[in-house]
């Protein structure tokens, strides 16, 4: 990440670069081969969420899904099962707003906005969930990973955030179960998963603004921890638990 004049420059190892001109509200994409889907995936999944931060949003490494007019946020470290759980929810008819990066607006009454289309899962999860091959394509830049697009239409408007769920895969869990947690736990997890527009920023202003927004969201949104065993057989119970939570 750097600067070209007044514009931000973001580059990747996938033969593409992006110039963000905040004054003109434009993004210029410089790609070696525009037929290669890799640049578009980077734009949608990596660049646009960061641009949203410049307009007051909070972006997190989190999944988001909705059932009807109820939306929830799935938080957890890498490997916690965000994408696999998202795929299970999508296969069960949920709208998956994002499986990787979620965008949150209006921190006093938080709304979560759709950030991507499709769910990216590794081959073992794809097989275990019996996802239809016709609704998937290989992920550019990820050997063995596929992008699954559920057949249901995805809502495109930001939705009220009804719950924050912290994923906890545990060998000691015999079955999936939800436990309410205090806001401070959700705040700690979400702060660790925050996405920064400029990682080299040294004033701390971006961190303070993000922390204040996340603190407000955690205070006004019900927070839970979902414990579940580390096997694919638990996924139907996870979907049932999450559906039951949103109905109360």
PDB file of C-alpha atoms in Angstrom:
ATOM      1  CA  UNK A   1       0.000   0.000   0.000  1.00  0.00           C
ATOM      2  CA  UNK A   2       1.259   3.471  -0.865  1.00  0.00           C
ATOM      3  CA  UNK A   3       0.466   6.790  -2.469  1.00  0.00           C
ATOM      4  CA  UNK A   4       0.574   8.135  -6.010  1.00  0.00           C
ATOM      5  CA  UNK A   5       0.048  11.838  -5.612  1.00  0.00           C
ATOM      6  CA  UNK A   6      -3.228  12.207  -3.704  1.00  0.00           C
ATOM      7  CA  UNK A   7      -4.409   8.711  -4.601  1.00  0.00           C
ATOM      8  CA  UNK A   8      -4.012   5.523  -2.593  1.00  0.00           C
ATOM      9  CA  UNK A   9      -2.249   2.664  -4.379  1.00  0.00           C
ATOM     10  CA  UNK A  10      -2.983  -0.942  -3.408  1.00  0.00           C
ATOM     11  CA  UNK A  11      -1.156  -3.755  -5.196  1.00  0.00           C
ATOM     12  CA  UNK A  12      -1.324  -7.551  -5.034  1.00  0.00           C
ATOM     13  CA  UNK A  13       0.734 -10.508  -6.200  1.00  0.00           C
ATOM     14  CA  UNK A  14      -2.007 -11.375  -8.732  1.00  0.00           C
ATOM     15  CA  UNK A  15      -0.900  -8.926 -11.450  1.00  0.00           C
ATOM     16  CA  UNK A  16      -3.359  -6.206 -10.515  1.00  0.00           C
ATOM     17  CA  UNK A  17      -3.250  -2.813  -8.809  1.00  0.00           C
ATOM     18  CA  UNK A  18      -5.889  -0.353  -7.658  1.00  0.00           C
ATOM     19  CA  UNK A  19      -5.784   3.435  -7.445  1.00  0.00           C
ATOM     20  CA  UNK A  20      -8.326   4.952  -5.059  1.00  0.00           C
ATOM     21  CA  UNK A  21      -9.110   8.584  -5.752  1.00  0.00           C
ATOM     22  CA  UNK A  22     -11.129   9.834  -2.797  1.00  0.00           C
ATOM     23  CA  UNK A  23     -11.569  13.326  -4.215  1.00  0.00           C
ATOM     24  CA  UNK A  24     -13.241  11.971  -7.370  1.00  0.00           C
ATOM     25  CA  UNK A  25     -14.844   8.954  -5.680  1.00  0.00           C
ATOM     26  CA  UNK A  26     -13.284   6.574  -8.201  1.00  0.00           C
ATOM     27  CA  UNK A  27     -11.250   3.375  -8.253  1.00  0.00           C
ATOM     28  CA  UNK A  28      -8.983   2.680 -11.217  1.00  0.00           C
ATOM     29  CA  UNK A  29      -8.144  -0.994 -11.788  1.00  0.00           C
ATOM     30  CA  UNK A  30      -4.884  -1.819 -13.566  1.00  0.00           C
ATOM     31  CA  UNK A  31      -4.762  -5.487 -14.608  1.00  0.00           C
ATOM     32  CA  UNK A  32      -2.596  -7.600 -16.844  1.00  0.00           C
ATOM     33  CA  UNK A  33      -5.506  -9.634 -18.220  1.00  0.00           C
ATOM     34  CA  UNK A  34      -9.042  -8.507 -17.449  1.00  0.00           C
ATOM     35  CA  UNK A  35     -10.364 -11.932 -18.494  1.00  0.00           C
ATOM     36  CA  UNK A  36      -8.626 -13.395 -15.446  1.00  0.00           C
ATOM     37  CA  UNK A  37     -11.240 -13.390 -12.614  1.00  0.00           C
ATOM     38  CA  UNK A  38      -8.578 -12.927  -9.927  1.00  0.00           C
ATOM     39  CA  UNK A  39      -8.533  -9.112 -10.154  1.00  0.00           C
ATOM     40  CA  UNK A  40     -12.319  -8.875  -9.814  1.00  0.00           C
ATOM     41  CA  UNK A  41     -12.267 -11.140  -6.772  1.00  0.00           C
ATOM     42  CA  UNK A  42      -9.612  -8.935  -5.158  1.00  0.00           C
ATOM     43  CA  UNK A  43     -11.646  -5.802  -5.959  1.00  0.00           C
ATOM     44  CA  UNK A  44     -14.868  -7.155  -4.467  1.00  0.00           C
ATOM     45  CA  UNK A  45     -13.474  -9.076  -1.496  1.00  0.00           C
ATOM     46  CA  UNK A  46     -10.473  -6.968  -0.518  1.00  0.00           C
ATOM     47  CA  UNK A  47     -10.573  -3.446  -1.950  1.00  0.00           C
ATOM     48  CA  UNK A  48     -14.228  -2.367  -1.679  1.00  0.00           C
ATOM     49  CA  UNK A  49     -14.588  -3.292   2.029  1.00  0.00           C
ATOM     50  CA  UNK A  50     -11.546  -1.139   2.785  1.00  0.00           C
ATOM     51  CA  UNK A  51     -12.965   1.742   0.777  1.00  0.00           C
ATOM     52  CA  UNK A  52     -16.139   1.495   2.879  1.00  0.00           C
ATOM     53  CA  UNK A  53     -14.015   2.200   5.970  1.00  0.00           C
ATOM     54  CA  UNK A  54     -13.164   5.618   4.521  1.00  0.00           C
ATOM     55  CA  UNK A  55     -16.897   6.372   4.445  1.00  0.00           C
ATOM     56  CA  UNK A  56     -17.524   5.501   8.091  1.00  0.00           C
ATOM     57  CA  UNK A  57     -18.096   1.734   8.012  1.00  0.00           C
ATOM     58  CA  UNK A  58     -16.407  -0.883  10.159  1.00  0.00           C
ATOM     59  CA  UNK A  59     -15.021  -3.888   8.292  1.00  0.00           C
ATOM     60  CA  UNK A  60     -14.325  -7.155  10.097  1.00  0.00           C
ATOM     61  CA  UNK A  61     -12.959 -10.575   9.230  1.00  0.00           C
ATOM     62  CA  UNK A  62     -16.366 -12.109   9.902  1.00  0.00           C
ATOM     63  CA  UNK A  63     -19.195 -13.897   8.160  1.00  0.00           C
ATOM     64  CA  UNK A  64     -22.744 -12.576   8.055  1.00  0.00           C
ATOM     65  CA  UNK A  65     -25.976 -14.352   7.215  1.00  0.00           C
ATOM     66  CA  UNK A  66     -29.678 -13.530   7.304  1.00  0.00           C
ATOM     67  CA  UNK A  67     -32.919 -15.446   7.636  1.00  0.00           C
ATOM     68  CA  UNK A  68     -35.933 -13.379   6.671  1.00  0.00           C
ATOM     69  CA  UNK A  69     -35.346  -9.930   8.141  1.00  0.00           C
ATOM     70  CA  UNK A  70     -32.954 -11.163  10.865  1.00  0.00           C
ATOM     71  CA  UNK A  71     -29.178 -10.980  10.402  1.00  0.00           C
ATOM     72  CA  UNK A  72     -26.298 -12.256  12.492  1.00  0.00           C
ATOM     73  CA  UNK A  73     -22.539 -11.886  12.531  1.00  0.00           C
ATOM     74  CA  UNK A  74     -20.241 -14.929  12.871  1.00  0.00           C
ATOM     75  CA  UNK A  75     -16.905 -14.101  14.471  1.00  0.00           C
ATOM     76  CA  UNK A  76     -13.890 -16.280  15.076  1.00  0.00           C
ATOM     77  CA  UNK A  77     -10.219 -16.683  14.351  1.00  0.00           C
ATOM     78  CA  UNK A  78      -9.020 -18.250  11.103  1.00  0.00           C
ATOM     79  CA  UNK A  79     -10.102 -21.896  11.085  1.00  0.00           C
ATOM     80  CA  UNK A  80     -13.035 -21.360  13.462  1.00  0.00           C
ATOM     81  CA  UNK A  81     -15.488 -22.449  10.768  1.00  0.00           C
ATOM     82  CA  UNK A  82     -16.937 -19.185   9.451  1.00  0.00           C
ATOM     83  CA  UNK A  83     -16.970 -20.245   5.786  1.00  0.00           C
ATOM     84  CA  UNK A  84     -18.124 -23.811   6.466  1.00  0.00           C
ATOM     85  CA  UNK A  85     -20.937 -22.589   8.714  1.00  0.00           C
ATOM     86  CA  UNK A  86     -21.868 -19.988   6.091  1.00  0.00           C
ATOM     87  CA  UNK A  87     -22.040 -22.708   3.428  1.00  0.00           C
ATOM     88  CA  UNK A  88     -24.290 -24.816   5.666  1.00  0.00           C
ATOM     89  CA  UNK A  89     -26.569 -21.819   6.241  1.00  0.00           C
ATOM     90  CA  UNK A  90     -26.630 -21.023   2.519  1.00  0.00           C
ATOM     91  CA  UNK A  91     -27.517 -24.629   1.682  1.00  0.00           C
ATOM     92  CA  UNK A  92     -30.350 -24.357   4.247  1.00  0.00           C
ATOM     93  CA  UNK A  93     -31.860 -21.342   2.488  1.00  0.00           C
ATOM     94  CA  UNK A  94     -30.259 -18.466   4.354  1.00  0.00           C
ATOM     95  CA  UNK A  95     -28.963 -15.344   2.609  1.00  0.00           C
ATOM     96  CA  UNK A  96     -25.197 -15.330   3.089  1.00  0.00           C
ATOM     97  CA  UNK A  97     -24.172 -11.673   3.116  1.00  0.00           C
ATOM     98  CA  UNK A  98     -20.483 -12.494   3.439  1.00  0.00           C
ATOM     99  CA  UNK A  99     -18.349 -15.489   4.412  1.00  0.00           C
ATOM    100  CA  UNK A 100     -15.128 -13.560   4.948  1.00  0.00           C
ATOM    101  CA  UNK A 101     -15.336  -9.769   5.339  1.00  0.00           C
ATOM    102  CA  UNK A 102     -18.423  -8.081   6.765  1.00  0.00           C
ATOM    103  CA  UNK A 103     -19.264  -4.381   6.550  1.00  0.00           C
ATOM    104  CA  UNK A 104     -21.140  -2.719   9.404  1.00  0.00           C
ATOM    105  CA  UNK A 105     -22.879   0.666   9.360  1.00  0.00           C
ATOM    106  CA  UNK A 106     -24.841   2.820  11.845  1.00  0.00           C
ATOM    107  CA  UNK A 107     -23.133   1.747  15.040  1.00  0.00           C
ATOM    108  CA  UNK A 108     -25.927   2.874  17.424  1.00  0.00           C
ATOM    109  CA  UNK A 109     -28.397   0.673  15.531  1.00  0.00           C
ATOM    110  CA  UNK A 110     -25.991  -1.547  13.592  1.00  0.00           C
ATOM    111  CA  UNK A 111     -26.742  -2.830  10.128  1.00  0.00           C
ATOM    112  CA  UNK A 112     -24.695  -5.380   8.237  1.00  0.00           C
ATOM    113  CA  UNK A 113     -24.300  -4.924   4.493  1.00  0.00           C
ATOM    114  CA  UNK A 114     -23.780  -7.633   1.859  1.00  0.00           C
ATOM    115  CA  UNK A 115     -20.089  -7.640   1.025  1.00  0.00           C
ATOM    116  CA  UNK A 116     -19.546 -10.561  -1.371  1.00  0.00           C
ATOM    117  CA  UNK A 117     -21.382 -13.135  -3.389  1.00  0.00           C
ATOM    118  CA  UNK A 118     -20.694 -16.807  -2.914  1.00  0.00           C
ATOM    119  CA  UNK A 119     -18.983 -18.781  -0.162  1.00  0.00           C
ATOM    120  CA  UNK A 120     -15.408 -20.022  -0.409  1.00  0.00           C
ATOM    121  CA  UNK A 121     -14.773 -23.483   1.029  1.00  0.00           C
ATOM    122  CA  UNK A 122     -11.955 -26.031   0.857  1.00  0.00           C
ATOM    123  CA  UNK A 123     -12.456 -29.339  -0.917  1.00  0.00           C
ATOM    124  CA  UNK A 124     -13.115 -31.350   2.256  1.00  0.00           C
ATOM    125  CA  UNK A 125     -15.889 -28.997   3.382  1.00  0.00           C
ATOM    126  CA  UNK A 126     -17.329 -28.904  -0.127  1.00  0.00           C
ATOM    127  CA  UNK A 127     -17.546 -32.698  -0.201  1.00  0.00           C
ATOM    128  CA  UNK A 128     -18.829 -33.077   3.359  1.00  0.00           C
ATOM    129  CA  UNK A 129     -21.642 -30.597   2.743  1.00  0.00           C
ATOM    130  CA  UNK A 130     -22.514 -32.304  -0.565  1.00  0.00           C
ATOM    131  CA  UNK A 131     -22.646 -28.920  -2.295  1.00  0.00           C
ATOM    132  CA  UNK A 132     -23.741 -29.039  -5.957  1.00  0.00           C
ATOM    133  CA  UNK A 133     -20.761 -28.748  -8.338  1.00  0.00           C
ATOM    134  CA  UNK A 134     -22.846 -26.795 -10.858  1.00  0.00           C
ATOM    135  CA  UNK A 135     -23.161 -23.972  -8.346  1.00  0.00           C
ATOM    136  CA  UNK A 136     -19.423 -23.657  -7.752  1.00  0.00           C
ATOM    137  CA  UNK A 137     -16.263 -22.506  -9.484  1.00  0.00           C
ATOM    138  CA  UNK A 138     -12.552 -22.769  -8.556  1.00  0.00           C
ATOM    139  CA  UNK A 139     -11.271 -19.836  -6.490  1.00  0.00           C
ATOM    140  CA  UNK A 140      -8.488 -17.892  -8.232  1.00  0.00           C
ATOM    141  CA  UNK A 141      -5.297 -17.886  -6.208  1.00  0.00           C
ATOM    142  CA  UNK A 142      -6.425 -20.706  -3.865  1.00  0.00           C
ATOM    143  CA  UNK A 143      -5.505 -24.215  -4.967  1.00  0.00           C
ATOM    144  CA  UNK A 144      -8.246 -26.639  -3.912  1.00  0.00           C
ATOM    145  CA  UNK A 145     -10.730 -23.979  -2.810  1.00  0.00           C
ATOM    146  CA  UNK A 146     -14.105 -23.465  -4.484  1.00  0.00           C
ATOM    147  CA  UNK A 147     -16.625 -20.635  -4.526  1.00  0.00           C
ATOM    148  CA  UNK A 148     -20.143 -21.903  -3.885  1.00  0.00           C
ATOM    149  CA  UNK A 149     -23.140 -19.721  -4.839  1.00  0.00           C
ATOM    150  CA  UNK A 150     -26.422 -20.806  -3.192  1.00  0.00           C
ATOM    151  CA  UNK A 151     -29.467 -20.887  -5.440  1.00  0.00           C
ATOM    152  CA  UNK A 152     -31.472 -18.484  -3.286  1.00  0.00           C
ATOM    153  CA  UNK A 153     -31.408 -14.788  -4.117  1.00  0.00           C
ATOM    154  CA  UNK A 154     -29.227 -12.662  -1.856  1.00  0.00           C
ATOM    155  CA  UNK A 155     -30.622  -9.522  -0.314  1.00  0.00           C
ATOM    156  CA  UNK A 156     -28.654  -6.451  -1.422  1.00  0.00           C
ATOM    157  CA  UNK A 157     -29.753  -3.945   1.237  1.00  0.00           C
ATOM    158  CA  UNK A 158     -28.089  -3.525   4.649  1.00  0.00           C
ATOM    159  CA  UNK A 159     -30.010  -5.421   7.317  1.00  0.00           C
ATOM    160  CA  UNK A 160     -30.424  -4.827  11.063  1.00  0.00           C
ATOM    161  CA  UNK A 161     -27.888  -6.826  13.039  1.00  0.00           C
ATOM    162  CA  UNK A 162     -29.803  -9.011  15.506  1.00  0.00           C
ATOM    163  CA  UNK A 163     -26.970 -10.995  17.085  1.00  0.00           C
ATOM    164  CA  UNK A 164     -23.204 -11.397  17.313  1.00  0.00           C
ATOM    165  CA  UNK A 165     -22.090 -15.037  17.516  1.00  0.00           C
ATOM    166  CA  UNK A 166     -18.574 -16.066  18.525  1.00  0.00           C
ATOM    167  CA  UNK A 167     -17.670 -19.433  17.015  1.00  0.00           C
ATOM    168  CA  UNK A 168     -15.887 -21.850  19.349  1.00  0.00           C
ATOM    169  CA  UNK A 169     -14.931 -25.215  17.887  1.00  0.00           C
ATOM    170  CA  UNK A 170     -14.223 -27.466  20.870  1.00  0.00           C
ATOM    171  CA  UNK A 171     -13.274 -31.130  21.164  1.00  0.00           C
ATOM    172  CA  UNK A 172     -15.035 -31.088  24.550  1.00  0.00           C
ATOM    173  CA  UNK A 173     -18.383 -30.099  23.042  1.00  0.00           C
ATOM    174  CA  UNK A 174     -20.676 -33.094  22.557  1.00  0.00           C
ATOM    175  CA  UNK A 175     -23.271 -31.048  20.701  1.00  0.00           C
ATOM    176  CA  UNK A 176     -23.781 -27.527  19.419  1.00  0.00           C
ATOM    177  CA  UNK A 177     -25.075 -25.104  22.033  1.00  0.00           C
ATOM    178  CA  UNK A 178     -25.331 -21.330  22.432  1.00  0.00           C
ATOM    179  CA  UNK A 179     -24.367 -19.427  25.569  1.00  0.00           C
ATOM    180  CA  UNK A 180     -25.035 -15.691  26.104  1.00  0.00           C
ATOM    181  CA  UNK A 181     -21.846 -13.728  26.729  1.00  0.00           C
ATOM    182  CA  UNK A 182     -21.222 -10.177  28.005  1.00  0.00           C
ATOM    183  CA  UNK A 183     -20.507  -7.431  25.460  1.00  0.00           C
ATOM    184  CA  UNK A 184     -16.852  -7.240  26.518  1.00  0.00           C
ATOM    185  CA  UNK A 185     -16.219 -10.716  25.046  1.00  0.00           C
ATOM    186  CA  UNK A 186     -17.716  -9.743  21.710  1.00  0.00           C
ATOM    187  CA  UNK A 187     -15.767  -6.484  21.777  1.00  0.00           C
ATOM    188  CA  UNK A 188     -12.495  -8.315  22.355  1.00  0.00           C
ATOM    189  CA  UNK A 189     -13.117 -10.799  19.543  1.00  0.00           C
ATOM    190  CA  UNK A 190     -14.330  -8.197  17.055  1.00  0.00           C
ATOM    191  CA  UNK A 191     -11.391  -5.878  17.811  1.00  0.00           C
ATOM    192  CA  UNK A 192      -8.954  -8.688  17.002  1.00  0.00           C
ATOM    193  CA  UNK A 193     -10.743  -9.276  13.689  1.00  0.00           C
ATOM    194  CA  UNK A 194     -10.891  -5.639  12.593  1.00  0.00           C
ATOM    195  CA  UNK A 195      -9.677  -4.703   9.126  1.00  0.00           C
ATOM    196  CA  UNK A 196      -7.557  -1.592   8.777  1.00  0.00           C
ATOM    197  CA  UNK A 197      -7.606   0.621   5.734  1.00  0.00           C
ATOM    198  CA  UNK A 198      -4.002   1.692   6.273  1.00  0.00           C
ATOM    199  CA  UNK A 199      -1.938  -0.779   8.332  1.00  0.00           C
ATOM    200  CA  UNK A 200       0.915   1.739   8.422  1.00  0.00           C
ATOM    201  CA  UNK A 201      -1.193   4.477  10.055  1.00  0.00           C
ATOM    202  CA  UNK A 202       0.680   5.667  13.161  1.00  0.00           C
ATOM    203  CA  UNK A 203      -1.602   8.233  14.821  1.00  0.00           C
ATOM    204  CA  UNK A 204      -3.988   5.625  16.240  1.00  0.00           C
ATOM    205  CA  UNK A 205      -7.013   7.581  14.994  1.00  0.00           C
ATOM    206  CA  UNK A 206      -8.353   4.699  12.921  1.00  0.00           C
ATOM    207  CA  UNK A 207      -7.994   2.250  15.811  1.00  0.00           C
ATOM    208  CA  UNK A 208      -9.743   4.573  18.254  1.00  0.00           C
ATOM    209  CA  UNK A 209     -12.647   5.176  15.878  1.00  0.00           C
ATOM    210  CA  UNK A 210     -13.026   1.451  15.189  1.00  0.00           C
ATOM    211  CA  UNK A 211     -12.849   0.534  18.874  1.00  0.00           C
ATOM    212  CA  UNK A 212     -15.508   3.129  19.771  1.00  0.00           C
ATOM    213  CA  UNK A 213     -17.828   1.861  17.029  1.00  0.00           C
ATOM    214  CA  UNK A 214     -17.366  -1.795  17.998  1.00  0.00           C
ATOM    215  CA  UNK A 215     -17.922  -0.987  21.670  1.00  0.00           C
ATOM    216  CA  UNK A 216     -21.243   0.670  20.842  1.00  0.00           C
ATOM    217  CA  UNK A 217     -22.328  -2.229  18.612  1.00  0.00           C
ATOM    218  CA  UNK A 218     -21.497  -4.831  21.258  1.00  0.00           C
ATOM    219  CA  UNK A 219     -23.514  -2.907  23.852  1.00  0.00           C
ATOM    220  CA  UNK A 220     -26.686  -2.716  21.754  1.00  0.00           C
ATOM    221  CA  UNK A 221     -26.559  -6.191  20.107  1.00  0.00           C
ATOM    222  CA  UNK A 222     -27.179  -9.538  21.862  1.00  0.00           C
ATOM    223  CA  UNK A 223     -23.945 -11.543  22.026  1.00  0.00           C
ATOM    224  CA  UNK A 224     -23.516 -15.317  22.158  1.00  0.00           C
ATOM    225  CA  UNK A 225     -20.802 -17.946  22.029  1.00  0.00           C
ATOM    226  CA  UNK A 226     -21.541 -21.044  19.957  1.00  0.00           C
ATOM    227  CA  UNK A 227     -19.709 -24.147  21.145  1.00  0.00           C
ATOM    228  CA  UNK A 228     -19.719 -27.052  18.715  1.00  0.00           C
ATOM    229  CA  UNK A 229     -17.800 -30.288  18.111  1.00  0.00           C
ATOM    230  CA  UNK A 230     -15.156 -30.384  15.354  1.00  0.00           C
ATOM    231  CA  UNK A 231     -17.006 -32.593  12.886  1.00  0.00           C
ATOM    232  CA  UNK A 232     -19.284 -31.932   9.942  1.00  0.00           C
ATOM    233  CA  UNK A 233     -22.097 -33.912  11.504  1.00  0.00           C
ATOM    234  CA  UNK A 234     -22.692 -31.004  13.892  1.00  0.00           C
ATOM    235  CA  UNK A 235     -23.650 -28.580  11.095  1.00  0.00           C
ATOM    236  CA  UNK A 236     -27.409 -29.373  10.995  1.00  0.00           C
ATOM    237  CA  UNK A 237     -27.588 -28.750  14.753  1.00  0.00           C
ATOM    238  CA  UNK A 238     -25.641 -25.498  14.336  1.00  0.00           C
ATOM    239  CA  UNK A 239     -28.138 -24.270  11.722  1.00  0.00           C
ATOM    240  CA  UNK A 240     -31.030 -25.263  14.004  1.00  0.00           C
ATOM    241  CA  UNK A 241     -29.470 -23.461  16.982  1.00  0.00           C
ATOM    242  CA  UNK A 242     -28.933 -20.260  15.013  1.00  0.00           C
ATOM    243  CA  UNK A 243     -32.438 -20.318  13.563  1.00  0.00           C
ATOM    244  CA  UNK A 244     -33.900 -20.810  17.038  1.00  0.00           C
ATOM    245  CA  UNK A 245     -31.855 -17.947  18.438  1.00  0.00           C
ATOM    246  CA  UNK A 246     -33.124 -15.492  15.821  1.00  0.00           C
ATOM    247  CA  UNK A 247     -36.743 -16.458  16.481  1.00  0.00           C
ATOM    248  CA  UNK A 248     -36.554 -15.318  20.111  1.00  0.00           C
TER     249      UNK A 248
END
